Coordinates of C-alpha atoms and ligand atoms in Angstrom, one line a residue:
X28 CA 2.1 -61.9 -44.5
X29 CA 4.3 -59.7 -46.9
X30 CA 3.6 -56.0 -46.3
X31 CA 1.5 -54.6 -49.6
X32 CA 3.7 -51.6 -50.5
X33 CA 1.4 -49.0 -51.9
X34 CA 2.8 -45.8 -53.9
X35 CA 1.8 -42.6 -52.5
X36 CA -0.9 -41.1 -53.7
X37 CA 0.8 -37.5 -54.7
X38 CA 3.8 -39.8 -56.2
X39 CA 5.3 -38.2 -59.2
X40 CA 6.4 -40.9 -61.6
X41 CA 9.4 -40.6 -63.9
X42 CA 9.4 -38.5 -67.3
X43 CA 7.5 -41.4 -70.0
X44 CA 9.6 -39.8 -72.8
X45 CA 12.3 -37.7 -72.1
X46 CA 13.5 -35.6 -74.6
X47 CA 16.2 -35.9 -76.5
X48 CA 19.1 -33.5 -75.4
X49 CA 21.0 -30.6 -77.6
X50 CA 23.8 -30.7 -75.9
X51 CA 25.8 -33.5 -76.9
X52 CA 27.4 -35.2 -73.4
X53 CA 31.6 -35.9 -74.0
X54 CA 32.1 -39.5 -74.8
X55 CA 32.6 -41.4 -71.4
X56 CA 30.2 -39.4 -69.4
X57 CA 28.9 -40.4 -65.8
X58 CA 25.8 -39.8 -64.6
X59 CA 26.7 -39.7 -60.7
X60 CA 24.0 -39.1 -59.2
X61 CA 21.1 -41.6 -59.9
X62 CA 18.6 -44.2 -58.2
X63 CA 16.9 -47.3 -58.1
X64 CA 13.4 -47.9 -57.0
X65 CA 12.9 -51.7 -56.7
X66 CA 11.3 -53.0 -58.4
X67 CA 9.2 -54.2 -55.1
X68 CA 8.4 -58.0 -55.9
X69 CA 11.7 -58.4 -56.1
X70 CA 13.2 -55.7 -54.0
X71 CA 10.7 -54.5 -51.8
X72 CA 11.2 -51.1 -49.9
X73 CA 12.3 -50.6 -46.2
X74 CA 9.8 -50.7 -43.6
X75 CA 11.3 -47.5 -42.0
X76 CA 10.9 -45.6 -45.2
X77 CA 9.6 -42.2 -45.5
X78 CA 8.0 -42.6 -48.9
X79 CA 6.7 -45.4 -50.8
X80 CA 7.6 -44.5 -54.7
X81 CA 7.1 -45.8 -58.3
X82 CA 8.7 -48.9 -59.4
X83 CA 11.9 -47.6 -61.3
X84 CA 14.5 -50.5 -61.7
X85 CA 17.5 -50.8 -63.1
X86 CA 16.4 -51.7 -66.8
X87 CA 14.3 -48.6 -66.9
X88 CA 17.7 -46.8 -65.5
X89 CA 19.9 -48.2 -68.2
X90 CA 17.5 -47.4 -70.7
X91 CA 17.6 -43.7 -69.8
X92 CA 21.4 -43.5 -69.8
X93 CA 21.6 -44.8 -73.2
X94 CA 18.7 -42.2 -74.7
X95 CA 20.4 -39.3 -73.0
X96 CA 23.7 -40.7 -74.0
X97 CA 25.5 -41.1 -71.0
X98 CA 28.5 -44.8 -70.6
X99 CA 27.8 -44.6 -67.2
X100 CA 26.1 -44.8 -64.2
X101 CA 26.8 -43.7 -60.3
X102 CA 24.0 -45.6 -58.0
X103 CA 22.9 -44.0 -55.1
X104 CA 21.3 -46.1 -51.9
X105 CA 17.9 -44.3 -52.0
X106 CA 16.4 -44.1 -48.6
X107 CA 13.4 -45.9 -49.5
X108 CA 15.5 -49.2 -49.4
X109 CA 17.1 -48.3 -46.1
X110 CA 20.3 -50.1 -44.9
X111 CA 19.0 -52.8 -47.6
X112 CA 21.5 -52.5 -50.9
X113 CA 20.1 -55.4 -52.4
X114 CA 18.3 -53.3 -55.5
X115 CA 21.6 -50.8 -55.9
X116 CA 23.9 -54.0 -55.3
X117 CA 21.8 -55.8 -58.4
X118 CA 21.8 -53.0 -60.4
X119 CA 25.7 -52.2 -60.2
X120 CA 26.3 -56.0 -61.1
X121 CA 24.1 -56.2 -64.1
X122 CA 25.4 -52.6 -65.1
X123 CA 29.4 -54.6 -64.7
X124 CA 31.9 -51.9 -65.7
X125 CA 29.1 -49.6 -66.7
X126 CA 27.9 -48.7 -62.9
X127 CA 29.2 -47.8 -59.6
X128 CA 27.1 -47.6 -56.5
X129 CA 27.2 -46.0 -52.9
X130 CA 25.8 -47.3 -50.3
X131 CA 23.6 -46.9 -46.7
X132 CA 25.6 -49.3 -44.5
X133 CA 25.1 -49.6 -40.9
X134 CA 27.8 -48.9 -38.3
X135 CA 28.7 -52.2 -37.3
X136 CA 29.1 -53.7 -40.7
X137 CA 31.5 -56.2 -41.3
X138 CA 34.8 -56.5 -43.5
X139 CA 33.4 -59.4 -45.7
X140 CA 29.9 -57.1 -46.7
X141 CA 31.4 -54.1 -47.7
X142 CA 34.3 -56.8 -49.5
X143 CA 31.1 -58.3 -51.6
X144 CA 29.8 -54.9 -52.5
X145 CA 33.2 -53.4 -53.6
X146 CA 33.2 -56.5 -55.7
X147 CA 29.8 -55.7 -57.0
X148 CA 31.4 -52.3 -57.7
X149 CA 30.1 -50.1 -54.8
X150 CA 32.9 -47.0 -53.6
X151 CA 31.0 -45.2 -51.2
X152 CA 28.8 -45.0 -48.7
X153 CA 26.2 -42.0 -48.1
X154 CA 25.5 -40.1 -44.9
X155 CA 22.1 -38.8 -44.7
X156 CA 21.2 -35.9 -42.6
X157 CA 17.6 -35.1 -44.1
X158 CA 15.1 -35.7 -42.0
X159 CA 12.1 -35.8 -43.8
X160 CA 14.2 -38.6 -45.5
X161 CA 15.7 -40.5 -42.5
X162 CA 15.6 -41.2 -39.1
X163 CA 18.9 -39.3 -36.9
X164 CA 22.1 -41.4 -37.5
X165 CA 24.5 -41.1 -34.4
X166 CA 27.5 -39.1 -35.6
X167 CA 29.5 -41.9 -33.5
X168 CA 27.9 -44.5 -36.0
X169 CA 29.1 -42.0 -38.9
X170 CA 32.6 -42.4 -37.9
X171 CA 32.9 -45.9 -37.2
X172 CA 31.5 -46.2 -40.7
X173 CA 34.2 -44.0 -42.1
X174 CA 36.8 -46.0 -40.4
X175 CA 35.7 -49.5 -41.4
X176 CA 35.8 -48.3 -45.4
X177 CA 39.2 -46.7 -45.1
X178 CA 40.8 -50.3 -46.3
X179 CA 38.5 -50.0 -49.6
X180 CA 39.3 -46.8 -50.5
X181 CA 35.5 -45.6 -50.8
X182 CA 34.4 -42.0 -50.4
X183 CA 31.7 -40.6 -48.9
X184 CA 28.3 -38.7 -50.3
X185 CA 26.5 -36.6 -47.6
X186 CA 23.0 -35.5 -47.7
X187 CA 21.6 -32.5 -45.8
X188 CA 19.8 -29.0 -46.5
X189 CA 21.7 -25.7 -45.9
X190 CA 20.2 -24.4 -42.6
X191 CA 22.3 -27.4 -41.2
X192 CA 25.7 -26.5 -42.8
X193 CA 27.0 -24.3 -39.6
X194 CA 26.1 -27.1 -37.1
X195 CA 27.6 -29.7 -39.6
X196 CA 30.4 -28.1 -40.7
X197 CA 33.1 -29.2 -38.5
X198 CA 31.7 -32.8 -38.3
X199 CA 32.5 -32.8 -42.2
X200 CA 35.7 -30.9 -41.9
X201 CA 37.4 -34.0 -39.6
X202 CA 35.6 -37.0 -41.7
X203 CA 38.6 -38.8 -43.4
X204 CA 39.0 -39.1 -47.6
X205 CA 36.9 -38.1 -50.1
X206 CA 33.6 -36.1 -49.0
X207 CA 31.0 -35.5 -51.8
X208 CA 28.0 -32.6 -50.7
X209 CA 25.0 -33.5 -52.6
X210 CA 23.1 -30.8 -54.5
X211 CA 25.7 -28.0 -53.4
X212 CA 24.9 -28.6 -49.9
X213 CA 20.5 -27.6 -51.3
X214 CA 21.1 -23.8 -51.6
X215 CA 18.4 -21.3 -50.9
X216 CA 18.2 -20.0 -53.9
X217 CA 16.0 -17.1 -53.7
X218 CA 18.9 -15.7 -51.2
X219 CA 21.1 -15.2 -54.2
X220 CA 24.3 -16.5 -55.2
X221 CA 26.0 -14.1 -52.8
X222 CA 24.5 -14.6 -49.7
X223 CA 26.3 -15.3 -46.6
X224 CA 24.6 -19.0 -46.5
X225 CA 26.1 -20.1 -49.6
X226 CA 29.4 -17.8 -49.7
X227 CA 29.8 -20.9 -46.2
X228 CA 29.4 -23.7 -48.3
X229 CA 32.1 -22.2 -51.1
X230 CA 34.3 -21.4 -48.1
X231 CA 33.9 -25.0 -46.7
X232 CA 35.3 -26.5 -49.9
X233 CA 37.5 -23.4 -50.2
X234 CA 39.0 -24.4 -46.9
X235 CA 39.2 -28.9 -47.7
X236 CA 40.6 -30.0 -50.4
X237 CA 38.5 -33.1 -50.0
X238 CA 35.6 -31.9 -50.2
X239 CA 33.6 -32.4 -53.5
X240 CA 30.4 -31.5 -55.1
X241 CA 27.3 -32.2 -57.0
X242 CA 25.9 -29.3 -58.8
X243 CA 22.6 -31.6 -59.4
X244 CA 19.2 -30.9 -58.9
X245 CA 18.6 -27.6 -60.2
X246 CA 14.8 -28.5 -60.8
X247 CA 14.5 -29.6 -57.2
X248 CA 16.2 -25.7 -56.0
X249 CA 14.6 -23.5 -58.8
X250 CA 12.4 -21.5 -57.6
X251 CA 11.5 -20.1 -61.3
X252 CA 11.2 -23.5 -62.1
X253 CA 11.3 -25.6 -65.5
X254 CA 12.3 -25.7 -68.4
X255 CA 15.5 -23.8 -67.7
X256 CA 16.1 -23.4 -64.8
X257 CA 18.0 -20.3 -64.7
X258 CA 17.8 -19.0 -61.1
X259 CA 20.0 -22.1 -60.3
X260 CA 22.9 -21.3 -62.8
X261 CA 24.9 -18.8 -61.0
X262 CA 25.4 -21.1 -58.0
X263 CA 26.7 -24.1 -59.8
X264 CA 28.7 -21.8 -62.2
X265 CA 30.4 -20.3 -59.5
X266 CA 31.2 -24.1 -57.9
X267 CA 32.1 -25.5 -61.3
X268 CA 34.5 -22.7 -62.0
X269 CA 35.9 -22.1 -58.6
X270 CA 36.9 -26.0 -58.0
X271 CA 36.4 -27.7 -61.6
X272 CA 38.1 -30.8 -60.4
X273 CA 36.3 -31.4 -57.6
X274 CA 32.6 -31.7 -58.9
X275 CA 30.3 -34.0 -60.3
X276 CA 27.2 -34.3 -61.8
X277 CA 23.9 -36.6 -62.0
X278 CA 20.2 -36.7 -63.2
X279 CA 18.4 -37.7 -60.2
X280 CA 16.3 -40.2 -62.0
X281 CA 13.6 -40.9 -61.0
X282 CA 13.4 -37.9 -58.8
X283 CA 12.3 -39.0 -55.9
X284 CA 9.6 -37.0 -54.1
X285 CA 9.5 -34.0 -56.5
X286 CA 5.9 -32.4 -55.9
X287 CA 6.0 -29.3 -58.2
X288 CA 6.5 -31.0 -61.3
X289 CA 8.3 -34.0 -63.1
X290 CA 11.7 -32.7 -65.1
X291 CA 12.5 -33.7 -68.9
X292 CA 15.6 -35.5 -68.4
X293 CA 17.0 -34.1 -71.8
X294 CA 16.6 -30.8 -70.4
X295 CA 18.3 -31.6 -67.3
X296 CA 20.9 -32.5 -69.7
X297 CA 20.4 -29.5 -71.7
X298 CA 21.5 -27.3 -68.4
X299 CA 25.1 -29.0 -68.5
X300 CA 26.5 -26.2 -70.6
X301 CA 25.1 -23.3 -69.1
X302 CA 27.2 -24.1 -65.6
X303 CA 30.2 -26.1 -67.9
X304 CA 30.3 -23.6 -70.5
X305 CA 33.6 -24.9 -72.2
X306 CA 34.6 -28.4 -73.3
X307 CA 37.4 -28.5 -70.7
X308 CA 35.0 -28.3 -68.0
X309 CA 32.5 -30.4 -69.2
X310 CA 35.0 -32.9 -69.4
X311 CA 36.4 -32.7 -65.6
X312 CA 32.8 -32.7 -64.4
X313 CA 31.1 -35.2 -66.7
X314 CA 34.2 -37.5 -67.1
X315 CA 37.5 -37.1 -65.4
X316 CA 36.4 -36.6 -62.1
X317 CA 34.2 -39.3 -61.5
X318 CA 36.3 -41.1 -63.2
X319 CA 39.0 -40.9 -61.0
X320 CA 37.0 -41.0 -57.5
X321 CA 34.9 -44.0 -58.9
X322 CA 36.7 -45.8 -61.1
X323 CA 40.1 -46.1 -60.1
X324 CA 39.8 -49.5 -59.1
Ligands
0GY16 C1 17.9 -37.2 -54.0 C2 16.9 -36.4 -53.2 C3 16.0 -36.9 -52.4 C4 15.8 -38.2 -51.9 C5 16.8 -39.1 -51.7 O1 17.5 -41.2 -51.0 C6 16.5 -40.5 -51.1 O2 15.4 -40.8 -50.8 O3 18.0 -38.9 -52.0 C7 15.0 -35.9 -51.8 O4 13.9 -36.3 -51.4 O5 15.4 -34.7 -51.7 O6 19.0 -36.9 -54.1 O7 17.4 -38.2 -54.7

């Protein structure tokens, strides 16, 4: 009998009606870093999962891109779904040109699956080293991983919260391509934009040339909390400015596991210029960049 997949019970569902943002988003702007829940009659979750959430499909998802006025979408495998893409893979397909998606793939995947999902439109795979969020991955199993999506030209998103950086670092540092730190590698950000912990991170992307990253999130690492956000600022300033062409940016919708409160997505929207204070770099981060690492083919 199918397993009855029950929302937890301190599940905070998606913002009903986001407000509409001030700032006006450049025209072609990605939102590269978003989900898909389900929906589970059609795309039930994993049984490994950590977290049963809402229902948030793509409908809702495309919905939300056009209020906030984004073109386009980035997918990202939630870990919910597991090693199954089928949800992300049907969302990128309906979304055609529109959507992109990155994927949770196992290591011994084969040439003619990650062939269907680049047709779908998927260009990378994420590595998730979480672990409220996931089981440990083998690094081996990373690698191979790595090596099988060379011939596609993907990149690849990894996952994992700052006490980890030192120990991960050099794993990071030899992966080959295009390697995109989610949330600024999850900065502690009552330590202050000058502590040692994150002065690593700006190092780290100092140091590779391939390494990207998301300045998302700011209402999952606030520790003043919403609407504005401001404690988060000075760190993804000081990445935006320091490496404009090599960072992105996303809503998180629908925000998985968020406890302390549910963000206004037009507010999340409304934080763009305060890290992207000029048209120029609003453009690279919101357009051009993802652009280039998602679109070019
Ligand atoms: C995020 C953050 C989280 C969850 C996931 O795939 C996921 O389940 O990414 C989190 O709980 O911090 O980027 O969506």
């Amino acid at each position: 009998m199918a397993e009855i997949q029950i929302t937890d019970a301190d599940w905070l569902d998606f913002h009903p009606n986001p407000s509409v943002p001030r700032f006006v988003l450049p025209a072609g702007a990605v939102d590269a870093h978003c989900h898909v829940f389900g929906p589970r009659d059609a795309f039930p979750f994993a049984p490994e999962r950590k977290y049963t959430p809402c229902d948030a499909g793509k409908d809702k998802l495309f919905e939300l891109r056009d209020h906030l006025g984004f073109s386009r979408n980035v997918i990202v495998q939630a870990t919910c779904h597991g090693k199954d893409n089928a949800a992300m893979v049907d969302a990128c397909r309906a979304g055609g040109e529109l959507a992109r998606g990155v994927a949770s793939v196992r290591h011994d995947i084969s040439r003619d699956a990650l062939a269907e999902m680049d047709a779908a439109g998927v260009r990378g795979v994420r590595f998730n080293f979480v672990r409220r969020l996931v089981d440990a991955t083998p690094r081996e199993h990373f690698v191979e991983v790595a090596e099988r999506i060379q011939a596609f030209g993907w990149s690849i998103v990894v996952y994992f919260e700052a006490q980890d950086l030192a120990d991960l670092a050099p794993f990071l540092a030899s992966l080959p391509g295009t390697i995109v730190v989610d949330h600024m590698g999850r900065p502690d950000i009552a330590k202050g934009v000058d502590h040692p912990d994150f002065q690593r991170f700006v190092e780290l992307m100092a140091e590779h040339e391939n390494i990207w990253s998301k300045v998302t999130c700011p209402e999952r690492l606030s520790v003043q909390g919403p609407p504005d956000y401001d404690d988060v600022v000075p760190f993804a300033r000081r990445i935006v400015e320091l490496f404009p062409d090599r960072v992105l940016w996303g809503t998180d919708w629908p925000h998985p596991n968020m406890k302390s409160h549910m963000p206004d997505d037009g507010k999340l929207v409304d934080f763009i210029p305060k890290i992207a204070p000029t048209a120029e770099l609003q453009r690279k981060l919101l357009v051009d960049n993802p652009m280039r690492l998602y679109w070019a083919h």
